[in-house]
Amino acid sequence: MSAPVKLGLDTFGDITVADDGQPVSHAQTIRNVVEQAVVAEETGLSFFGVGEHHRSEFAVSSPEIVLAAIAGRTRDIHVGTAVTVLSSDDPVRVFERFATLDAVSNGRAEVVLGRGSFIESFSLFGYDLADYEILFDEKLDLFSRLMTEQPVTWSGRTRAALENVDVFPKTDAGLKAWVGVGGTPESVVRAARYGYGLMLAIIGGSASRFRPLVKLYHESLDAFGHSGLPVGVHSPGHIAETDEQAWDEAYAGFAAMNDTIGRERGWPAYNRMRFQHDVGPEGALYVGSPETVARKIATTVQTLGADRFDLKFSTGMLSHGHLMRSIELFGTRVAPLVHEFLAEGAPAPRS
């Protein structure tokens, strides 16, 4: 890496619980997300990302609006999505919304484009899952043309054609875009073809499994004539003063979310043994003390040559207070340790 790794946070606006154990309202959760972003900036972090979902477990269905509120409360931290489900949206409207966010944030907007890991938005907005692949292919192609900020002529199967159409507002210096990838080579090559940063969503298994995809991305960038584009990592985690405290605080939320999704997808029930594996060196959860999490992040960054690491810090049952403390620890203690460990050669996480 030619520059120090950038560290950020992602949230899906997970519905948390209050001190009395009752779920917090969607409205209060959104207000809490804004406060969390303010603390992220105060601790010196580089990025705050908000995901898009359309189901009861998550409060944020319109991330750009939340991000605009965050932009109004902050000055330096970059704000963006994690991810924007482009397949079930309109590329013209997505570009317009993010160009507007870029204006109100004074050039701090980023968009991470993806197909999403949930499918509720397809039926909600009238799309057929049978068109899953072509929807993303065509819409990413149109979005890439809009990114030139020149009049666009385009036609395809998934929306009305455009003939020499100009789109507004224009940005001051262009919009930064990434493609979120879950692990398929085709998605990696697609990101390279259009000249977007690669954001790897590593939510299961060891980060080392993604090295071939990073290699493919760089080879594809060369083949398509692009260079200097970043690789990022998005992974879940939680930080507390000690490993044991972090594990105890985080387990219920991870178990509840895995079991909820698992019932829909046929996964086995989650258990503590699996959780302890996932928080270990070969797992995808960055849960523990500041030193434990920093060592694991540093190892991942070094293994993949990543330019940015975003910790998905919110998962279900954790209270707003726990999340705020996790953010503080990430910015004030984890971030300096990551840079220190990378300078020393990124020692392997302790088992």
mmCIF file of C-alpha atoms in Angstrom:
data_model
loop_
_atom_site.group_PDB
_atom_site.id
_atom_site.type_symbol
_atom_site.label_atom_id
_atom_site.label_comp_id
_atom_site.label_asym_id
_atom_site.label_seq_id
_atom_site.Cartn_x
_atom_site.Cartn_y
_atom_site.Cartn_z
ATOM 1 C CA MET A 1 0.000 0.000 0.000
ATOM 2 C CA SER A 2 1.315 3.441 -0.932
ATOM 3 C CA ALA A 3 -0.742 5.232 1.733
ATOM 4 C CA PRO A 4 -1.938 4.356 5.239
ATOM 5 C CA VAL A 5 -5.043 2.219 5.308
ATOM 6 C CA LYS A 6 -8.271 4.151 5.829
ATOM 7 C CA LEU A 7 -10.604 2.911 8.537
ATOM 8 C CA GLY A 8 -14.352 3.377 8.535
ATOM 9 C CA LEU A 9 -17.625 2.136 9.972
ATOM 10 C CA ASP A 10 -20.744 0.679 8.386
ATOM 11 C CA THR A 11 -24.230 0.232 9.809
ATOM 12 C CA PHE A 12 -27.495 -1.101 8.455
ATOM 13 C CA GLY A 13 -29.447 0.781 11.103
ATOM 14 C CA ASP A 14 -30.095 -2.472 12.956
ATOM 15 C CA ILE A 15 -32.984 -2.230 15.398
ATOM 16 C CA THR A 16 -31.342 -2.252 18.822
ATOM 17 C CA VAL A 17 -32.756 -2.614 22.322
ATOM 18 C CA ALA A 18 -33.186 0.001 25.034
ATOM 19 C CA ASP A 19 -31.990 -0.369 28.625
ATOM 20 C CA ASP A 20 -35.259 -2.110 29.510
ATOM 21 C CA GLY A 21 -34.660 -4.743 26.828
ATOM 22 C CA GLN A 22 -37.415 -3.501 24.527
ATOM 23 C CA PRO A 23 -36.716 -2.822 20.842
ATOM 24 C CA VAL A 24 -36.000 0.786 19.935
ATOM 25 C CA SER A 25 -38.326 2.335 17.351
ATOM 26 C CA HIS A 26 -37.273 2.696 13.731
ATOM 27 C CA ALA A 27 -37.374 6.482 14.097
ATOM 28 C CA GLN A 28 -35.160 6.509 17.195
ATOM 29 C CA THR A 29 -32.740 4.066 15.571
ATOM 30 C CA ILE A 30 -32.284 6.469 12.650
ATOM 31 C CA ARG A 31 -31.636 9.353 15.037
ATOM 32 C CA ASN A 32 -29.116 7.171 16.858
ATOM 33 C CA VAL A 33 -27.316 6.409 13.583
ATOM 34 C CA VAL A 34 -26.773 10.131 13.036
ATOM 35 C CA GLU A 35 -25.307 10.473 16.540
ATOM 36 C CA GLN A 36 -23.068 7.465 15.923
ATOM 37 C CA ALA A 37 -21.681 9.096 12.783
ATOM 38 C CA VAL A 38 -20.906 12.278 14.689
ATOM 39 C CA VAL A 39 -18.860 10.292 17.207
ATOM 40 C CA ALA A 40 -17.114 8.446 14.361
ATOM 41 C CA GLU A 41 -15.910 11.784 12.996
ATOM 42 C CA GLU A 42 -14.877 13.011 16.438
ATOM 43 C CA THR A 43 -12.595 9.981 16.795
ATOM 44 C CA GLY A 44 -10.907 10.670 13.446
ATOM 45 C CA LEU A 45 -12.322 7.854 11.303
ATOM 46 C CA SER A 46 -12.343 8.215 7.513
ATOM 47 C CA PHE A 47 -15.742 6.893 6.446
ATOM 48 C CA PHE A 48 -19.253 6.244 7.697
ATOM 49 C CA GLY A 49 -21.472 3.984 5.594
ATOM 50 C CA VAL A 50 -25.210 3.316 5.873
ATOM 51 C CA GLY A 51 -26.825 0.285 4.240
ATOM 52 C CA GLU A 52 -30.147 0.001 2.438
ATOM 53 C CA HIS A 53 -32.732 -2.564 3.551
ATOM 54 C CA HIS A 54 -36.473 -2.982 3.320
ATOM 55 C CA ARG A 55 -37.316 -5.280 6.238
ATOM 56 C CA SER A 56 -38.287 -4.893 9.876
ATOM 57 C CA GLU A 57 -34.889 -5.693 11.407
ATOM 58 C CA PHE A 58 -33.332 -2.575 9.870
ATOM 59 C CA ALA A 59 -34.467 1.050 10.080
ATOM 60 C CA VAL A 60 -32.798 2.567 7.019
ATOM 61 C CA SER A 61 -34.502 2.206 3.646
ATOM 62 C CA SER A 62 -33.363 5.613 2.286
ATOM 63 C CA PRO A 63 -29.676 5.880 3.223
ATOM 64 C CA GLU A 64 -29.049 9.062 1.239
ATOM 65 C CA ILE A 65 -31.456 10.991 3.458
ATOM 66 C CA VAL A 66 -29.754 9.738 6.607
ATOM 67 C CA LEU A 67 -26.362 10.507 5.077
ATOM 68 C CA ALA A 68 -27.466 14.046 4.250
ATOM 69 C CA ALA A 69 -28.417 14.534 7.904
ATOM 70 C CA ILE A 70 -24.999 13.203 8.893
ATOM 71 C CA ALA A 71 -23.288 15.513 6.399
ATOM 72 C CA GLY A 72 -24.998 18.451 8.066
ATOM 73 C CA ARG A 73 -23.551 17.453 11.456
ATOM 74 C CA THR A 74 -19.997 16.678 10.283
ATOM 75 C CA ARG A 75 -17.190 18.342 8.329
ATOM 76 C CA ASP A 76 -14.528 15.833 7.315
ATOM 77 C CA ILE A 77 -15.677 12.222 7.425
ATOM 78 C CA HIS A 78 -16.703 10.705 4.076
ATOM 79 C CA VAL A 79 -20.264 9.417 3.919
ATOM 80 C CA GLY A 80 -21.697 6.710 1.690
ATOM 81 C CA THR A 81 -23.654 3.520 1.367
ATOM 82 C CA ALA A 82 -23.105 -0.063 2.384
ATOM 83 C CA VAL A 83 -24.630 -0.826 -0.169
ATOM 84 C CA THR A 84 -27.035 0.852 -2.599
ATOM 85 C CA VAL A 85 -29.128 -1.910 -4.174
ATOM 86 C CA LEU A 86 -28.778 -0.694 -7.754
ATOM 87 C CA SER A 87 -30.644 -3.669 -9.242
ATOM 88 C CA SER A 88 -33.976 -2.508 -7.806
ATOM 89 C CA ASP A 89 -33.383 1.218 -8.180
ATOM 90 C CA ASP A 90 -33.130 3.613 -11.110
ATOM 91 C CA PRO A 91 -29.556 4.564 -12.046
ATOM 92 C CA VAL A 92 -30.570 8.101 -12.993
ATOM 93 C CA ARG A 93 -32.193 8.701 -9.605
ATOM 94 C CA VAL A 94 -29.272 7.072 -7.793
ATOM 95 C CA PHE A 95 -26.814 9.370 -9.534
ATOM 96 C CA GLU A 96 -28.972 12.431 -8.889
ATOM 97 C CA ARG A 97 -29.322 11.600 -5.199
ATOM 98 C CA PHE A 98 -25.609 11.024 -4.695
ATOM 99 C CA ALA A 99 -24.613 14.085 -6.705
ATOM 100 C CA THR A 100 -26.894 16.038 -4.372
ATOM 101 C CA LEU A 101 -25.338 14.356 -1.315
ATOM 102 C CA ASP A 102 -21.913 15.214 -2.711
ATOM 103 C CA ALA A 103 -22.944 18.861 -2.901
ATOM 104 C CA VAL A 104 -24.338 19.137 0.623
ATOM 105 C CA SER A 105 -21.338 17.249 2.046
ATOM 106 C CA ASN A 106 -18.813 19.383 0.131
ATOM 107 C CA GLY A 107 -17.416 16.482 -1.904
ATOM 108 C CA ARG A 108 -17.501 13.739 0.756
ATOM 109 C CA ALA A 109 -20.063 11.390 -0.840
ATOM 110 C CA GLU A 110 -19.284 7.843 -1.920
ATOM 111 C CA VAL A 111 -21.608 5.213 -3.337
ATOM 112 C CA VAL A 112 -21.091 1.457 -3.007
ATOM 113 C CA LEU A 113 -23.201 -0.238 -5.674
ATOM 114 C CA GLY A 114 -24.370 -3.813 -5.281
ATOM 115 C CA ARG A 115 -27.107 -6.352 -5.682
ATOM 116 C CA GLY A 116 -27.652 -6.690 -1.949
ATOM 117 C CA SER A 117 -27.814 -9.823 0.174
ATOM 118 C CA PHE A 118 -31.600 -9.559 0.626
ATOM 119 C CA ILE A 119 -34.235 -9.682 -2.101
ATOM 120 C CA GLU A 120 -37.201 -7.803 -0.578
ATOM 121 C CA SER A 121 -36.595 -4.710 -2.700
ATOM 122 C CA PHE A 122 -37.185 -6.593 -5.957
ATOM 123 C CA SER A 123 -40.849 -7.397 -5.378
ATOM 124 C CA LEU A 124 -41.370 -4.133 -3.469
ATOM 125 C CA PHE A 125 -40.394 -2.081 -6.503
ATOM 126 C CA GLY A 126 -41.866 -4.382 -9.139
ATOM 127 C CA TYR A 127 -38.839 -6.313 -10.407
ATOM 128 C CA ASP A 128 -38.688 -9.979 -11.340
ATOM 129 C CA LEU A 129 -35.981 -12.036 -9.611
ATOM 130 C CA ALA A 130 -35.657 -13.978 -12.845
ATOM 131 C CA ASP A 131 -33.945 -10.827 -14.185
ATOM 132 C CA TYR A 132 -31.485 -10.693 -11.264
ATOM 133 C CA GLU A 133 -28.345 -10.738 -13.425
ATOM 134 C CA ILE A 134 -29.437 -8.526 -16.288
ATOM 135 C CA LEU A 135 -30.873 -5.909 -13.936
ATOM 136 C CA PHE A 136 -27.509 -5.311 -12.325
ATOM 137 C CA ASP A 137 -25.533 -5.579 -15.567
ATOM 138 C CA GLU A 138 -27.654 -3.053 -17.432
ATOM 139 C CA LYS A 139 -28.088 -0.640 -14.565
ATOM 140 C CA LEU A 140 -24.392 -0.619 -13.744
ATOM 141 C CA ASP A 141 -23.666 0.048 -17.406
ATOM 142 C CA LEU A 142 -26.053 3.008 -17.441
ATOM 143 C CA PHE A 143 -24.721 4.328 -14.128
ATOM 144 C CA SER A 144 -21.166 4.220 -15.477
ATOM 145 C CA ARG A 145 -22.215 6.423 -18.385
ATOM 146 C CA LEU A 146 -23.936 8.865 -16.053
ATOM 147 C CA MET A 147 -20.715 9.075 -14.044
ATOM 148 C CA THR A 148 -19.105 10.908 -16.990
ATOM 149 C CA GLU A 149 -21.570 13.768 -16.299
ATOM 150 C CA GLN A 150 -22.063 14.182 -20.045
ATOM 151 C CA PRO A 151 -25.270 13.690 -22.086
ATOM 152 C CA VAL A 152 -26.118 9.978 -22.244
ATOM 153 C CA THR A 153 -27.631 7.824 -24.959
ATOM 154 C CA TRP A 154 -28.495 4.333 -23.745
ATOM 155 C CA SER A 155 -30.976 1.520 -24.343
ATOM 156 C CA GLY A 156 -31.635 -1.846 -22.724
ATOM 157 C CA ARG A 157 -34.311 -4.250 -21.540
ATOM 158 C CA THR A 158 -34.784 -3.089 -17.961
ATOM 159 C CA ARG A 159 -35.830 0.559 -18.302
ATOM 160 C CA ALA A 160 -36.771 3.177 -20.874
ATOM 161 C CA ALA A 161 -34.099 4.267 -23.328
ATOM 162 C CA LEU A 162 -32.316 7.615 -23.048
ATOM 163 C CA GLU A 163 -31.441 9.798 -26.031
ATOM 164 C CA ASN A 164 -28.808 12.484 -25.425
ATOM 165 C CA VAL A 165 -30.144 13.094 -21.913
ATOM 166 C CA ASP A 166 -28.238 15.258 -19.458
ATOM 167 C CA VAL A 167 -28.611 14.666 -15.710
ATOM 168 C CA PHE A 168 -28.303 17.174 -12.873
ATOM 169 C CA PRO A 169 -26.864 18.335 -10.538
ATOM 170 C CA LYS A 170 -23.274 18.214 -11.681
ATOM 171 C CA THR A 171 -20.617 17.508 -9.068
ATOM 172 C CA ASP A 172 -17.609 19.709 -8.378
ATOM 173 C CA ALA A 173 -15.012 16.970 -8.791
ATOM 174 C CA GLY A 174 -16.777 13.717 -9.728
ATOM 175 C CA LEU A 175 -18.371 11.061 -7.580
ATOM 176 C CA LYS A 176 -16.429 8.250 -5.930
ATOM 177 C CA ALA A 177 -17.972 4.829 -6.595
ATOM 178 C CA TRP A 178 -17.295 1.248 -5.553
ATOM 179 C CA VAL A 179 -18.864 -2.093 -6.416
ATOM 180 C CA GLY A 180 -19.689 -4.300 -3.447
ATOM 181 C CA VAL A 181 -18.732 -7.933 -4.066
ATOM 182 C CA GLY A 182 -19.643 -11.006 -2.069
ATOM 183 C CA GLY A 183 -17.128 -13.367 -3.615
ATOM 184 C CA THR A 184 -17.836 -14.150 -7.282
ATOM 185 C CA PRO A 185 -15.103 -13.673 -9.920
ATOM 186 C CA GLU A 186 -17.657 -12.269 -12.369
ATOM 187 C CA SER A 187 -18.473 -9.433 -9.977
ATOM 188 C CA VAL A 188 -14.791 -8.666 -9.478
ATOM 189 C CA VAL A 189 -14.178 -8.431 -13.222
ATOM 190 C CA ARG A 190 -17.289 -6.253 -13.597
ATOM 191 C CA ALA A 191 -15.968 -3.772 -11.015
ATOM 192 C CA ALA A 192 -12.633 -3.587 -12.835
ATOM 193 C CA ARG A 193 -14.267 -3.180 -16.249
ATOM 194 C CA TYR A 194 -16.119 -0.054 -15.194
ATOM 195 C CA GLY A 195 -13.204 1.351 -13.212
ATOM 196 C CA TYR A 196 -14.759 1.213 -9.756
ATOM 197 C CA GLY A 197 -13.156 0.453 -6.427
ATOM 198 C CA LEU A 198 -13.644 -3.093 -5.152
ATOM 199 C CA MET A 199 -15.415 -3.443 -1.793
ATOM 200 C CA LEU A 200 -15.239 -7.033 -0.532
ATOM 201 C CA ALA A 201 -18.033 -8.034 1.823
ATOM 202 C CA ILE A 202 -16.272 -10.655 3.940
ATOM 203 C CA ILE A 203 -18.954 -11.979 6.271
ATOM 204 C CA GLY A 204 -17.873 -15.614 6.498
ATOM 205 C CA GLY A 205 -14.596 -17.520 6.575
ATOM 206 C CA SER A 206 -11.023 -16.306 6.465
ATOM 207 C CA ALA A 207 -10.027 -13.146 4.647
ATOM 208 C CA SER A 208 -7.186 -15.088 3.013
ATOM 209 C CA ARG A 209 -9.787 -16.877 0.848
ATOM 210 C CA PHE A 210 -10.262 -13.577 -0.994
ATOM 211 C CA ARG A 211 -6.658 -13.185 -2.113
ATOM 212 C CA PRO A 212 -7.347 -14.773 -5.527
ATOM 213 C CA LEU A 213 -10.164 -12.278 -6.080
ATOM 214 C CA VAL A 214 -7.911 -9.323 -5.268
ATOM 215 C CA LYS A 215 -5.317 -10.718 -7.672
ATOM 216 C CA LEU A 216 -8.007 -11.098 -10.336
ATOM 217 C CA TYR A 217 -9.146 -7.527 -9.729
ATOM 218 C CA HIS A 218 -5.665 -6.093 -10.262
ATOM 219 C CA GLU A 219 -5.114 -8.231 -13.354
ATOM 220 C CA SER A 220 -8.472 -7.118 -14.727
ATOM 221 C CA LEU A 221 -7.728 -3.466 -14.021
ATOM 222 C CA ASP A 222 -4.558 -3.811 -16.078
ATOM 223 C CA ALA A 223 -6.455 -5.525 -18.892
ATOM 224 C CA PHE A 224 -9.099 -2.774 -18.996
ATOM 225 C CA GLY A 225 -6.540 0.035 -18.777
ATOM 226 C CA HIS A 226 -7.386 1.240 -15.274
ATOM 227 C CA SER A 227 -4.974 1.839 -12.431
ATOM 228 C CA GLY A 228 -4.744 3.170 -8.903
ATOM 229 C CA LEU A 229 -8.179 1.965 -7.793
ATOM 230 C CA PRO A 230 -8.712 0.890 -4.170
ATOM 231 C CA VAL A 231 -9.627 -2.402 -2.533
ATOM 232 C CA GLY A 232 -11.792 -2.247 0.571
ATOM 233 C CA VAL A 233 -13.063 -4.774 3.100
ATOM 234 C CA HIS A 234 -16.413 -4.725 4.917
ATOM 235 C CA SER A 235 -16.753 -7.127 7.850
ATOM 236 C CA PRO A 236 -18.840 -7.302 11.034
ATOM 237 C CA GLY A 237 -17.492 -6.754 14.519
ATOM 238 C CA HIS A 238 -17.748 -5.226 17.974
ATOM 239 C CA ILE A 239 -15.223 -3.803 20.421
ATOM 240 C CA ALA A 240 -15.186 -3.654 24.210
ATOM 241 C CA GLU A 241 -12.495 -3.326 26.874
ATOM 242 C CA THR A 242 -11.728 -7.062 26.928
ATOM 243 C CA ASP A 243 -12.276 -10.000 24.604
ATOM 244 C CA GLU A 244 -14.682 -11.647 27.028
ATOM 245 C CA GLN A 245 -16.758 -8.505 27.437
ATOM 246 C CA ALA A 246 -16.982 -7.979 23.690
ATOM 247 C CA TRP A 247 -17.945 -11.611 23.093
ATOM 248 C CA ASP A 248 -20.629 -11.551 25.787
ATOM 249 C CA GLU A 249 -22.091 -8.281 24.513
ATOM 250 C CA ALA A 250 -22.095 -9.288 20.844
ATOM 251 C CA TYR A 251 -23.128 -12.949 20.881
ATOM 252 C CA ALA A 252 -26.876 -12.519 21.325
ATOM 253 C CA GLY A 253 -27.135 -10.104 18.406
ATOM 254 C CA PHE A 254 -25.095 -12.229 16.029
ATOM 255 C CA ALA A 255 -27.017 -15.342 17.031
ATOM 256 C CA ALA A 256 -30.408 -13.666 16.604
ATOM 257 C CA MET A 257 -29.554 -12.263 13.177
ATOM 258 C CA ASN A 258 -28.049 -15.544 11.947
ATOM 259 C CA ASP A 259 -31.071 -17.495 13.146
ATOM 260 C CA THR A 260 -33.536 -15.034 11.586
ATOM 261 C CA ILE A 261 -31.852 -15.206 8.205
ATOM 262 C CA GLY A 262 -31.146 -18.895 8.662
ATOM 263 C CA ARG A 263 -34.832 -19.718 8.966
ATOM 264 C CA GLU A 264 -35.362 -18.100 5.578
ATOM 265 C CA ARG A 265 -32.369 -19.738 3.910
ATOM 266 C CA GLY A 266 -32.188 -23.131 5.578
ATOM 267 C CA TRP A 267 -29.119 -22.540 7.736
ATOM 268 C CA PRO A 268 -28.487 -24.517 10.944
ATOM 269 C CA ALA A 269 -29.076 -22.784 14.276
ATOM 270 C CA TYR A 270 -26.222 -20.584 15.455
ATOM 271 C CA ASN A 271 -24.349 -21.538 18.629
ATOM 272 C CA ARG A 272 -21.572 -20.290 20.877
ATOM 273 C CA MET A 273 -19.019 -22.737 19.482
ATOM 274 C CA ARG A 274 -19.527 -21.384 15.975
ATOM 275 C CA PHE A 275 -19.371 -17.832 17.297
ATOM 276 C CA GLN A 276 -16.032 -18.477 19.007
ATOM 277 C CA HIS A 277 -14.683 -19.838 15.726
ATOM 278 C CA ASP A 278 -15.974 -16.799 13.844
ATOM 279 C CA VAL A 279 -14.225 -14.380 16.211
ATOM 280 C CA GLY A 280 -10.977 -16.350 15.956
ATOM 281 C CA PRO A 281 -8.149 -15.873 13.447
ATOM 282 C CA GLU A 282 -9.925 -17.837 10.682
ATOM 283 C CA GLY A 283 -13.348 -16.274 11.143
ATOM 284 C CA ALA A 284 -14.933 -13.149 9.664
ATOM 285 C CA LEU A 285 -16.045 -11.464 12.919
ATOM 286 C CA TYR A 286 -13.813 -8.737 14.353
ATOM 287 C CA VAL A 287 -15.027 -8.974 17.934
ATOM 288 C CA GLY A 288 -12.811 -8.430 20.950
ATOM 289 C CA SER A 289 -10.607 -5.979 22.786
ATOM 290 C CA PRO A 290 -8.984 -3.090 20.884
ATOM 291 C CA GLU A 291 -5.722 -5.006 20.571
ATOM 292 C CA THR A 292 -7.396 -8.216 19.375
ATOM 293 C CA VAL A 293 -9.487 -6.415 16.765
ATOM 294 C CA ALA A 294 -6.573 -4.245 15.632
ATOM 295 C CA ARG A 295 -4.315 -7.268 15.131
ATOM 296 C CA LYS A 296 -6.958 -9.041 13.084
ATOM 297 C CA ILE A 297 -7.661 -5.974 10.939
ATOM 298 C CA ALA A 298 -3.954 -5.407 10.344
ATOM 299 C CA THR A 299 -3.502 -9.011 9.268
ATOM 300 C CA THR A 300 -6.469 -8.750 6.876
ATOM 301 C CA VAL A 301 -5.185 -5.497 5.407
ATOM 302 C CA GLN A 302 -1.730 -6.948 4.888
ATOM 303 C CA THR A 303 -3.064 -10.240 3.486
ATOM 304 C CA LEU A 304 -5.260 -8.538 0.886
ATOM 305 C CA GLY A 305 -3.315 -5.352 0.290
ATOM 306 C CA ALA A 306 -6.477 -3.485 1.256
ATOM 307 C CA ASP A 307 -6.675 0.296 1.150
ATOM 308 C CA ARG A 308 -9.688 0.556 3.448
ATOM 309 C CA PHE A 309 -11.348 -1.501 6.163
ATOM 310 C CA ASP A 310 -14.927 -0.786 7.233
ATOM 311 C CA LEU A 311 -16.206 -2.405 10.412
ATOM 312 C CA LYS A 312 -19.935 -3.197 10.297
ATOM 313 C CA PHE A 313 -20.397 -2.272 13.947
ATOM 314 C CA SER A 314 -24.133 -2.744 14.526
ATOM 315 C CA THR A 315 -25.770 -6.126 14.930
ATOM 316 C CA GLY A 316 -29.171 -6.469 16.520
ATOM 317 C CA MET A 317 -29.362 -6.658 20.274
ATOM 318 C CA LEU A 318 -26.542 -4.262 21.169
ATOM 319 C CA SER A 319 -27.758 -1.054 22.794
ATOM 320 C CA HIS A 320 -27.000 2.422 21.471
ATOM 321 C CA GLY A 321 -24.665 2.899 24.436
ATOM 322 C CA HIS A 322 -22.683 -0.226 23.582
ATOM 323 C CA LEU A 323 -22.445 0.863 19.949
ATOM 324 C CA MET A 324 -21.236 4.328 20.906
ATOM 325 C CA ARG A 325 -18.533 2.833 23.127
ATOM 326 C CA SER A 326 -17.495 0.454 20.349
ATOM 327 C CA ILE A 327 -17.142 3.407 17.964
ATOM 328 C CA GLU A 328 -15.062 5.353 20.483
ATOM 329 C CA LEU A 329 -12.740 2.399 21.006
ATOM 330 C CA PHE A 330 -12.437 1.806 17.269
ATOM 331 C CA GLY A 331 -11.396 5.366 16.557
ATOM 332 C CA THR A 332 -9.237 6.117 19.592
ATOM 333 C CA ARG A 333 -7.568 2.769 20.267
ATOM 334 C CA VAL A 334 -8.047 0.321 17.408
ATOM 335 C CA ALA A 335 -7.118 2.726 14.607
ATOM 336 C CA PRO A 336 -3.736 3.767 16.081
ATOM 337 C CA LEU A 337 -2.897 0.134 16.843
ATOM 338 C CA VAL A 338 -3.736 -0.957 13.282
ATOM 339 C CA HIS A 339 -1.285 1.578 11.885
ATOM 340 C CA GLU A 340 1.311 0.555 14.459
ATOM 341 C CA PHE A 341 0.929 -3.149 13.700
ATOM 342 C CA LEU A 342 1.122 -2.541 9.946
ATOM 343 C CA ALA A 343 4.311 -0.557 10.407
ATOM 344 C CA GLU A 344 5.717 -3.504 12.368
ATOM 345 C CA GLY A 345 4.596 -6.099 9.835
ATOM 346 C CA ALA A 346 1.082 -7.031 10.972
ATOM 347 C CA PRO A 347 1.567 -9.810 13.559
ATOM 348 C CA ALA A 348 -0.919 -12.632 13.282
ATOM 349 C CA PRO A 349 -4.004 -12.463 15.525
ATOM 350 C CA ARG A 350 -3.741 -14.433 18.732
ATOM 351 C CA SER A 351 -5.756 -17.636 18.791
#
